[in-house]
Amino acid sequence: MGLIKFLWETEQPFWCAGIYTAAIAFFALLTGHSIGYIFLNSIIVGALASLYFWLLDKTMGMGVIFWVVAFVGLAIGLV
């Protein structure tokens, strides 16, 4: 939810996606995953996070649609 607040303040979806991707890569590095795994995972996570934050940015101010996108994206991210 912190990145959604950051998006709300800055309206920079790709900054949010970059921060999220960097955090995922950092934690993967801490858990001992290989560099190849981290690289491939970062590409996939970065693309999906960019799409998610871009959609949030485009639906900002649309009320219910924004919250549907937000919660569906959070649910998919937990899977």
Backbone as XML, in Angstrom:
<?xml version="1.0"?>
<chain id="A" units="angstrom">
  <residue number="1" name="MET">
    <atom name="N" x="0.825" y="-1.196" z="0.000"/>
    <atom name="CA" x="0.000" y="0.000" z="0.000"/>
    <atom name="C" x="0.868" y="1.258" z="0.000"/>
  </residue>
  <residue number="2" name="GLY">
    <atom name="N" x="2.093" y="1.139" z="0.450"/>
    <atom name="CA" x="2.983" y="2.291" z="0.462"/>
    <atom name="C" x="3.303" y="2.773" z="-0.940"/>
  </residue>
  <residue number="3" name="LEU">
    <atom name="N" x="3.471" y="1.840" z="-1.872"/>
    <atom name="CA" x="3.760" y="2.247" z="-3.241"/>
    <atom name="C" x="2.538" y="2.862" z="-3.921"/>
  </residue>
  <residue number="4" name="ILE">
    <atom name="N" x="1.355" y="2.451" z="-3.522"/>
    <atom name="CA" x="0.148" y="3.083" z="-4.064"/>
    <atom name="C" x="0.072" y="4.524" z="-3.577"/>
  </residue>
  <residue number="5" name="LYS">
    <atom name="N" x="0.400" y="4.752" z="-2.334"/>
    <atom name="CA" x="0.446" y="6.121" z="-1.797"/>
    <atom name="C" x="1.513" y="6.936" z="-2.524"/>
  </residue>
  <residue number="6" name="PHE">
    <atom name="N" x="2.679" y="6.329" z="-2.766"/>
    <atom name="CA" x="3.741" y="7.001" z="-3.503"/>
    <atom name="C" x="3.272" y="7.344" z="-4.923"/>
  </residue>
  <residue number="7" name="LEU">
    <atom name="N" x="2.560" y="6.423" z="-5.560"/>
    <atom name="CA" x="2.006" y="6.683" z="-6.893"/>
    <atom name="C" x="1.017" y="7.830" z="-6.845"/>
  </residue>
  <residue number="8" name="TRP">
    <atom name="N" x="0.186" y="7.844" z="-5.832"/>
    <atom name="CA" x="-0.819" y="8.891" z="-5.685"/>
    <atom name="C" x="-0.144" y="10.264" z="-5.590"/>
  </residue>
  <residue number="9" name="GLU">
    <atom name="N" x="0.971" y="10.328" z="-4.861"/>
    <atom name="CA" x="1.679" y="11.595" z="-4.658"/>
    <atom name="C" x="2.480" y="12.026" z="-5.883"/>
  </residue>
  <residue number="10" name="THR">
    <atom name="N" x="3.159" y="11.073" z="-6.540"/>
    <atom name="CA" x="4.093" y="11.432" z="-7.609"/>
    <atom name="C" x="3.536" y="11.266" z="-9.013"/>
  </residue>
  <residue number="11" name="GLU">
    <atom name="N" x="2.551" y="10.387" z="-9.189"/>
    <atom name="CA" x="2.004" y="10.044" z="-10.502"/>
    <atom name="C" x="3.097" y="9.549" z="-11.455"/>
  </residue>
  <residue number="12" name="GLN">
    <atom name="N" x="4.025" y="8.768" z="-10.914"/>
    <atom name="CA" x="5.122" y="8.174" z="-11.681"/>
    <atom name="C" x="5.046" y="6.640" z="-11.564"/>
  </residue>
  <residue number="13" name="PRO">
    <atom name="N" x="4.247" y="5.977" z="-12.421"/>
    <atom name="CA" x="4.057" y="4.531" z="-12.261"/>
    <atom name="C" x="5.327" y="3.717" z="-12.467"/>
  </residue>
  <residue number="14" name="PHE">
    <atom name="N" x="6.224" y="4.174" z="-13.325"/>
    <atom name="CA" x="7.417" y="3.381" z="-13.584"/>
    <atom name="C" x="8.446" y="3.502" z="-12.466"/>
  </residue>
  <residue number="15" name="TRP">
    <atom name="N" x="8.415" y="4.581" z="-11.707"/>
    <atom name="CA" x="9.239" y="4.678" z="-10.499"/>
    <atom name="C" x="8.761" y="3.649" z="-9.483"/>
  </residue>
  <residue number="16" name="CYS">
    <atom name="N" x="7.458" y="3.566" z="-9.328"/>
    <atom name="CA" x="6.891" y="2.594" z="-8.386"/>
    <atom name="C" x="7.242" y="1.172" z="-8.796"/>
  </residue>
  <residue number="17" name="ALA">
    <atom name="N" x="7.130" y="0.879" z="-10.088"/>
    <atom name="CA" x="7.462" y="-0.457" z="-10.580"/>
    <atom name="C" x="8.944" y="-0.754" z="-10.363"/>
  </residue>
  <residue number="18" name="GLY">
    <atom name="N" x="9.794" y="0.225" z="-10.572"/>
    <atom name="CA" x="11.224" y="0.034" z="-10.362"/>
    <atom name="C" x="11.568" y="-0.227" z="-8.906"/>
  </residue>
  <residue number="19" name="ILE">
    <atom name="N" x="10.937" y="0.499" z="-8.013"/>
    <atom name="CA" x="11.170" y="0.294" z="-6.577"/>
    <atom name="C" x="10.710" y="-1.100" z="-6.169"/>
  </residue>
  <residue number="20" name="TYR">
    <atom name="N" x="9.548" y="-1.509" z="-6.645"/>
    <atom name="CA" x="9.011" y="-2.832" z="-6.322"/>
    <atom name="C" x="9.929" y="-3.927" z="-6.861"/>
  </residue>
  <residue number="21" name="THR">
    <atom name="N" x="10.363" y="-3.773" z="-8.109"/>
    <atom name="CA" x="11.237" y="-4.770" z="-8.727"/>
    <atom name="C" x="12.575" y="-4.861" z="-8.002"/>
  </residue>
  <residue number="22" name="ALA">
    <atom name="N" x="13.127" y="-3.728" z="-7.620"/>
    <atom name="CA" x="14.396" y="-3.720" z="-6.894"/>
    <atom name="C" x="14.253" y="-4.415" z="-5.543"/>
  </residue>
  <residue number="23" name="ALA">
    <atom name="N" x="13.141" y="-4.204" z="-4.869"/>
    <atom name="CA" x="12.915" y="-4.854" z="-3.568"/>
    <atom name="C" x="12.812" y="-6.370" z="-3.735"/>
  </residue>
  <residue number="24" name="ILE">
    <atom name="N" x="12.096" y="-6.813" z="-4.752"/>
    <atom name="CA" x="11.963" y="-8.257" z="-5.002"/>
    <atom name="C" x="13.323" y="-8.863" z="-5.321"/>
  </residue>
  <residue number="25" name="ALA">
    <atom name="N" x="14.101" y="-8.185" z="-6.157"/>
    <atom name="CA" x="15.434" y="-8.689" z="-6.519"/>
    <atom name="C" x="16.349" y="-8.734" z="-5.289"/>
  </residue>
  <residue number="26" name="PHE">
    <atom name="N" x="16.269" y="-7.730" z="-4.448"/>
    <atom name="CA" x="17.088" y="-7.694" z="-3.241"/>
    <atom name="C" x="16.771" y="-8.862" z="-2.315"/>
  </residue>
  <residue number="27" name="PHE">
    <atom name="N" x="15.488" y="-9.123" z="-2.101"/>
    <atom name="CA" x="15.110" y="-10.226" z="-1.219"/>
    <atom name="C" x="15.449" y="-11.579" z="-1.837"/>
  </residue>
  <residue number="28" name="ALA">
    <atom name="N" x="15.367" y="-11.682" z="-3.163"/>
    <atom name="CA" x="15.777" y="-12.926" z="-3.823"/>
    <atom name="C" x="17.271" y="-13.138" z="-3.654"/>
  </residue>
  <residue number="29" name="LEU">
    <atom name="N" x="18.030" y="-12.066" z="-3.704"/>
    <atom name="CA" x="19.477" y="-12.155" z="-3.495"/>
    <atom name="C" x="19.795" y="-12.587" z="-2.063"/>
  </residue>
  <residue number="30" name="LEU">
    <atom name="N" x="19.052" y="-12.054" z="-1.112"/>
    <atom name="CA" x="19.266" y="-12.426" z="0.295"/>
    <atom name="C" x="18.938" y="-13.888" z="0.571"/>
  </residue>
  <residue number="31" name="THR">
    <atom name="N" x="17.988" y="-14.434" z="-0.152"/>
    <atom name="CA" x="17.586" y="-15.820" z="0.089"/>
    <atom name="C" x="18.451" y="-16.813" z="-0.669"/>
  </residue>
  <residue number="32" name="GLY">
    <atom name="N" x="19.441" y="-16.318" z="-1.426"/>
    <atom name="CA" x="20.407" y="-17.211" z="-2.047"/>
    <atom name="C" x="20.050" y="-17.732" z="-3.421"/>
  </residue>
  <residue number="33" name="HIS">
    <atom name="N" x="19.146" y="-17.098" z="-4.111"/>
    <atom name="CA" x="18.813" y="-17.529" z="-5.468"/>
    <atom name="C" x="19.961" y="-17.204" z="-6.415"/>
  </residue>
  <residue number="34" name="SER">
    <atom name="N" x="20.005" y="-17.925" z="-7.524"/>
    <atom name="CA" x="21.063" y="-17.699" z="-8.498"/>
    <atom name="C" x="20.836" y="-16.377" z="-9.240"/>
  </residue>
  <residue number="35" name="ILE">
    <atom name="N" x="21.912" y="-15.858" z="-9.818"/>
    <atom name="CA" x="21.835" y="-14.601" z="-10.556"/>
    <atom name="C" x="20.911" y="-14.733" z="-11.763"/>
  </residue>
  <residue number="36" name="GLY">
    <atom name="N" x="20.957" y="-15.887" z="-12.420"/>
    <atom name="CA" x="20.074" y="-16.119" z="-13.563"/>
    <atom name="C" x="18.603" y="-16.057" z="-13.179"/>
  </residue>
  <residue number="37" name="TYR">
    <atom name="N" x="18.271" y="-16.683" z="-12.043"/>
    <atom name="CA" x="16.900" y="-16.647" z="-11.549"/>
    <atom name="C" x="16.485" y="-15.223" z="-11.220"/>
  </residue>
  <residue number="38" name="ILE">
    <atom name="N" x="17.357" y="-14.503" z="-10.547"/>
    <atom name="CA" x="17.044" y="-13.123" z="-10.158"/>
    <atom name="C" x="16.848" y="-12.252" z="-11.392"/>
  </residue>
  <residue number="39" name="PHE">
    <atom name="N" x="17.695" y="-12.424" z="-12.393"/>
    <atom name="CA" x="17.595" y="-11.637" z="-13.622"/>
    <atom name="C" x="16.270" y="-11.918" z="-14.332"/>
  </residue>
  <residue number="40" name="LEU">
    <atom name="N" x="15.959" y="-13.191" z="-14.545"/>
    <atom name="CA" x="14.720" y="-13.548" z="-15.243"/>
    <atom name="C" x="13.500" y="-13.123" z="-14.440"/>
  </residue>
  <residue number="41" name="ASN">
    <atom name="N" x="13.536" y="-13.351" z="-13.153"/>
    <atom name="CA" x="12.426" y="-12.968" z="-12.290"/>
    <atom name="C" x="12.232" y="-11.445" z="-12.288"/>
  </residue>
  <residue number="42" name="SER">
    <atom name="N" x="13.322" y="-10.702" z="-12.300"/>
    <atom name="CA" x="13.223" y="-9.238" z="-12.306"/>
    <atom name="C" x="12.592" y="-8.715" z="-13.585"/>
  </residue>
  <residue number="43" name="ILE">
    <atom name="N" x="12.898" y="-9.349" z="-14.701"/>
    <atom name="CA" x="12.283" y="-8.937" z="-15.966"/>
    <atom name="C" x="10.771" y="-9.164" z="-15.924"/>
  </residue>
  <residue number="44" name="ILE">
    <atom name="N" x="10.368" y="-10.331" z="-15.470"/>
    <atom name="CA" x="8.937" y="-10.655" z="-15.411"/>
    <atom name="C" x="8.221" y="-9.775" z="-14.395"/>
  </residue>
  <residue number="45" name="VAL">
    <atom name="N" x="8.787" y="-9.664" z="-13.206"/>
    <atom name="CA" x="8.176" y="-8.841" z="-12.157"/>
    <atom name="C" x="8.125" y="-7.381" z="-12.582"/>
  </residue>
  <residue number="46" name="GLY">
    <atom name="N" x="9.185" y="-6.897" z="-13.202"/>
    <atom name="CA" x="9.216" y="-5.501" z="-13.654"/>
    <atom name="C" x="8.143" y="-5.206" z="-14.686"/>
  </residue>
  <residue number="47" name="ALA">
    <atom name="N" x="7.951" y="-6.123" z="-15.622"/>
    <atom name="CA" x="6.921" y="-5.930" z="-16.652"/>
    <atom name="C" x="5.523" y="-5.930" z="-16.037"/>
  </residue>
  <residue number="48" name="LEU">
    <atom name="N" x="5.266" y="-6.886" z="-15.164"/>
    <atom name="CA" x="3.942" y="-6.960" z="-14.535"/>
    <atom name="C" x="3.691" y="-5.784" z="-13.596"/>
  </residue>
  <residue number="49" name="ALA">
    <atom name="N" x="4.720" y="-5.376" z="-12.858"/>
    <atom name="CA" x="4.573" y="-4.232" z="-11.956"/>
    <atom name="C" x="4.358" y="-2.948" z="-12.755"/>
  </residue>
  <residue number="50" name="SER">
    <atom name="N" x="5.044" y="-2.816" z="-13.876"/>
    <atom name="CA" x="4.844" y="-1.633" z="-14.727"/>
    <atom name="C" x="3.415" y="-1.568" z="-15.228"/>
  </residue>
  <residue number="51" name="LEU">
    <atom name="N" x="2.883" y="-2.700" z="-15.670"/>
    <atom name="CA" x="1.495" y="-2.745" z="-16.134"/>
    <atom name="C" x="0.535" y="-2.401" z="-14.998"/>
  </residue>
  <residue number="52" name="TYR">
    <atom name="N" x="0.764" y="-2.969" z="-13.825"/>
    <atom name="CA" x="-0.109" y="-2.741" z="-12.673"/>
    <atom name="C" x="-0.114" y="-1.268" z="-12.263"/>
  </residue>
  <residue number="53" name="PHE">
    <atom name="N" x="1.062" y="-0.679" z="-12.089"/>
    <atom name="CA" x="1.110" y="0.715" z="-11.649"/>
    <atom name="C" x="0.646" y="1.674" z="-12.741"/>
  </residue>
  <residue number="54" name="TRP">
    <atom name="N" x="0.856" y="1.309" z="-14.004"/>
    <atom name="CA" x="0.353" y="2.130" z="-15.103"/>
    <atom name="C" x="-1.181" y="2.123" z="-15.096"/>
  </residue>
  <residue number="55" name="LEU">
    <atom name="N" x="-1.770" y="0.930" z="-14.901"/>
    <atom name="CA" x="-3.233" y="0.850" z="-14.820"/>
    <atom name="C" x="-3.767" y="1.632" z="-13.630"/>
  </residue>
  <residue number="56" name="LEU">
    <atom name="N" x="-3.083" y="1.539" z="-12.509"/>
    <atom name="CA" x="-3.504" y="2.320" z="-11.346"/>
    <atom name="C" x="-3.444" y="3.813" z="-11.644"/>
  </residue>
  <residue number="57" name="ASP">
    <atom name="N" x="-2.393" y="4.249" z="-12.311"/>
    <atom name="CA" x="-2.242" y="5.661" z="-12.648"/>
    <atom name="C" x="-3.358" y="6.118" z="-13.587"/>
  </residue>
  <residue number="58" name="LYS">
    <atom name="N" x="-3.717" y="5.279" z="-14.559"/>
    <atom name="CA" x="-4.763" y="5.635" z="-15.521"/>
    <atom name="C" x="-6.155" y="5.635" z="-14.897"/>
  </residue>
  <residue number="59" name="THR">
    <atom name="N" x="-6.375" y="4.818" z="-13.873"/>
    <atom name="CA" x="-7.700" y="4.749" z="-13.246"/>
    <atom name="C" x="-7.809" y="5.617" z="-11.997"/>
  </residue>
  <residue number="60" name="MET">
    <atom name="N" x="-6.739" y="6.333" z="-11.673"/>
    <atom name="CA" x="-6.761" y="7.185" z="-10.494"/>
    <atom name="C" x="-7.869" y="8.234" z="-10.623"/>
  </residue>
  <residue number="61" name="GLY">
    <atom name="N" x="-8.658" y="8.371" z="-9.593"/>
    <atom name="CA" x="-9.755" y="9.327" z="-9.607"/>
    <atom name="C" x="-11.050" y="8.758" z="-10.157"/>
  </residue>
  <residue number="62" name="MET">
    <atom name="N" x="-11.072" y="7.473" z="-10.518"/>
    <atom name="CA" x="-12.281" y="6.849" z="-11.057"/>
    <atom name="C" x="-13.053" y="6.075" z="-10.003"/>
  </residue>
  <residue number="63" name="GLY">
    <atom name="N" x="-12.706" y="6.258" z="-8.753"/>
    <atom name="CA" x="-13.465" y="5.657" z="-7.657"/>
    <atom name="C" x="-13.346" y="4.152" z="-7.590"/>
  </residue>
  <residue number="64" name="VAL">
    <atom name="N" x="-14.460" y="3.475" z="-7.834"/>
    <atom name="CA" x="-14.551" y="2.026" z="-7.655"/>
    <atom name="C" x="-13.598" y="1.296" z="-8.601"/>
  </residue>
  <residue number="65" name="ILE">
    <atom name="N" x="-13.446" y="1.771" z="-9.820"/>
    <atom name="CA" x="-12.566" y="1.107" z="-10.787"/>
    <atom name="C" x="-11.133" y="1.084" z="-10.272"/>
  </residue>
  <residue number="66" name="PHE">
    <atom name="N" x="-10.681" y="2.194" z="-9.691"/>
    <atom name="CA" x="-9.335" y="2.258" z="-9.122"/>
    <atom name="C" x="-9.151" y="1.194" z="-8.049"/>
  </residue>
  <residue number="67" name="TRP">
    <atom name="N" x="-10.110" y="1.079" z="-7.148"/>
    <atom name="CA" x="-9.972" y="0.134" z="-6.045"/>
    <atom name="C" x="-10.078" y="-1.312" z="-6.514"/>
  </residue>
  <residue number="68" name="VAL">
    <atom name="N" x="-10.864" y="-1.567" z="-7.549"/>
    <atom name="CA" x="-10.920" y="-2.923" z="-8.119"/>
    <atom name="C" x="-9.561" y="-3.294" z="-8.688"/>
  </residue>
  <residue number="69" name="VAL">
    <atom name="N" x="-8.963" y="-2.385" z="-9.474"/>
    <atom name="CA" x="-7.632" y="-2.630" z="-10.031"/>
    <atom name="C" x="-6.622" y="-2.826" z="-8.904"/>
  </residue>
  <residue number="70" name="ALA">
    <atom name="N" x="-6.693" y="-1.991" z="-7.879"/>
    <atom name="CA" x="-5.744" y="-2.077" z="-6.767"/>
    <atom name="C" x="-5.831" y="-3.422" z="-6.052"/>
  </residue>
  <residue number="71" name="PHE">
    <atom name="N" x="-7.029" y="-3.853" z="-5.697"/>
    <atom name="CA" x="-7.172" y="-5.080" z="-4.937"/>
    <atom name="C" x="-6.945" y="-6.330" z="-5.777"/>
  </residue>
  <residue number="72" name="VAL">
    <atom name="N" x="-7.358" y="-6.302" z="-7.035"/>
    <atom name="CA" x="-7.086" y="-7.452" z="-7.914"/>
    <atom name="C" x="-5.583" y="-7.579" z="-8.116"/>
  </residue>
  <residue number="73" name="GLY">
    <atom name="N" x="-4.890" y="-6.473" z="-8.327"/>
    <atom name="CA" x="-3.445" y="-6.506" z="-8.481"/>
    <atom name="C" x="-2.731" y="-6.998" z="-7.243"/>
  </residue>
  <residue number="74" name="LEU">
    <atom name="N" x="-3.195" y="-6.575" z="-6.082"/>
    <atom name="CA" x="-2.599" y="-7.057" z="-4.823"/>
    <atom name="C" x="-2.836" y="-8.554" z="-4.656"/>
  </residue>
  <residue number="75" name="ALA">
    <atom name="N" x="-4.028" y="-9.015" z="-5.005"/>
    <atom name="CA" x="-4.332" y="-10.441" z="-4.887"/>
    <atom name="C" x="-3.473" y="-11.264" z="-5.836"/>
  </residue>
  <residue number="76" name="ILE">
    <atom name="N" x="-3.299" y="-10.794" z="-7.059"/>
    <atom name="CA" x="-2.443" y="-11.511" z="-8.013"/>
    <atom name="C" x="-1.004" y="-11.502" z="-7.538"/>
  </residue>
  <residue number="77" name="GLY">
    <atom name="N" x="-0.561" y="-10.394" z="-6.959"/>
    <atom name="CA" x="0.794" y="-10.310" z="-6.459"/>
    <atom name="C" x="1.078" y="-11.261" z="-5.317"/>
  </residue>
  <residue number="78" name="LEU">
    <atom name="N" x="0.081" y="-11.642" z="-4.573"/>
    <atom name="CA" x="0.265" y="-12.567" z="-3.457"/>
    <atom name="C" x="0.367" y="-14.022" z="-3.923"/>
  </residue>
  <residue number="79" name="VAL">
    <atom name="N" x="-0.054" y="-14.272" z="-5.137"/>
    <atom name="CA" x="-0.022" y="-15.661" z="-5.667"/>
    <atom name="C" x="1.303" y="-16.031" z="-6.116"/>
  </residue>
</chain>
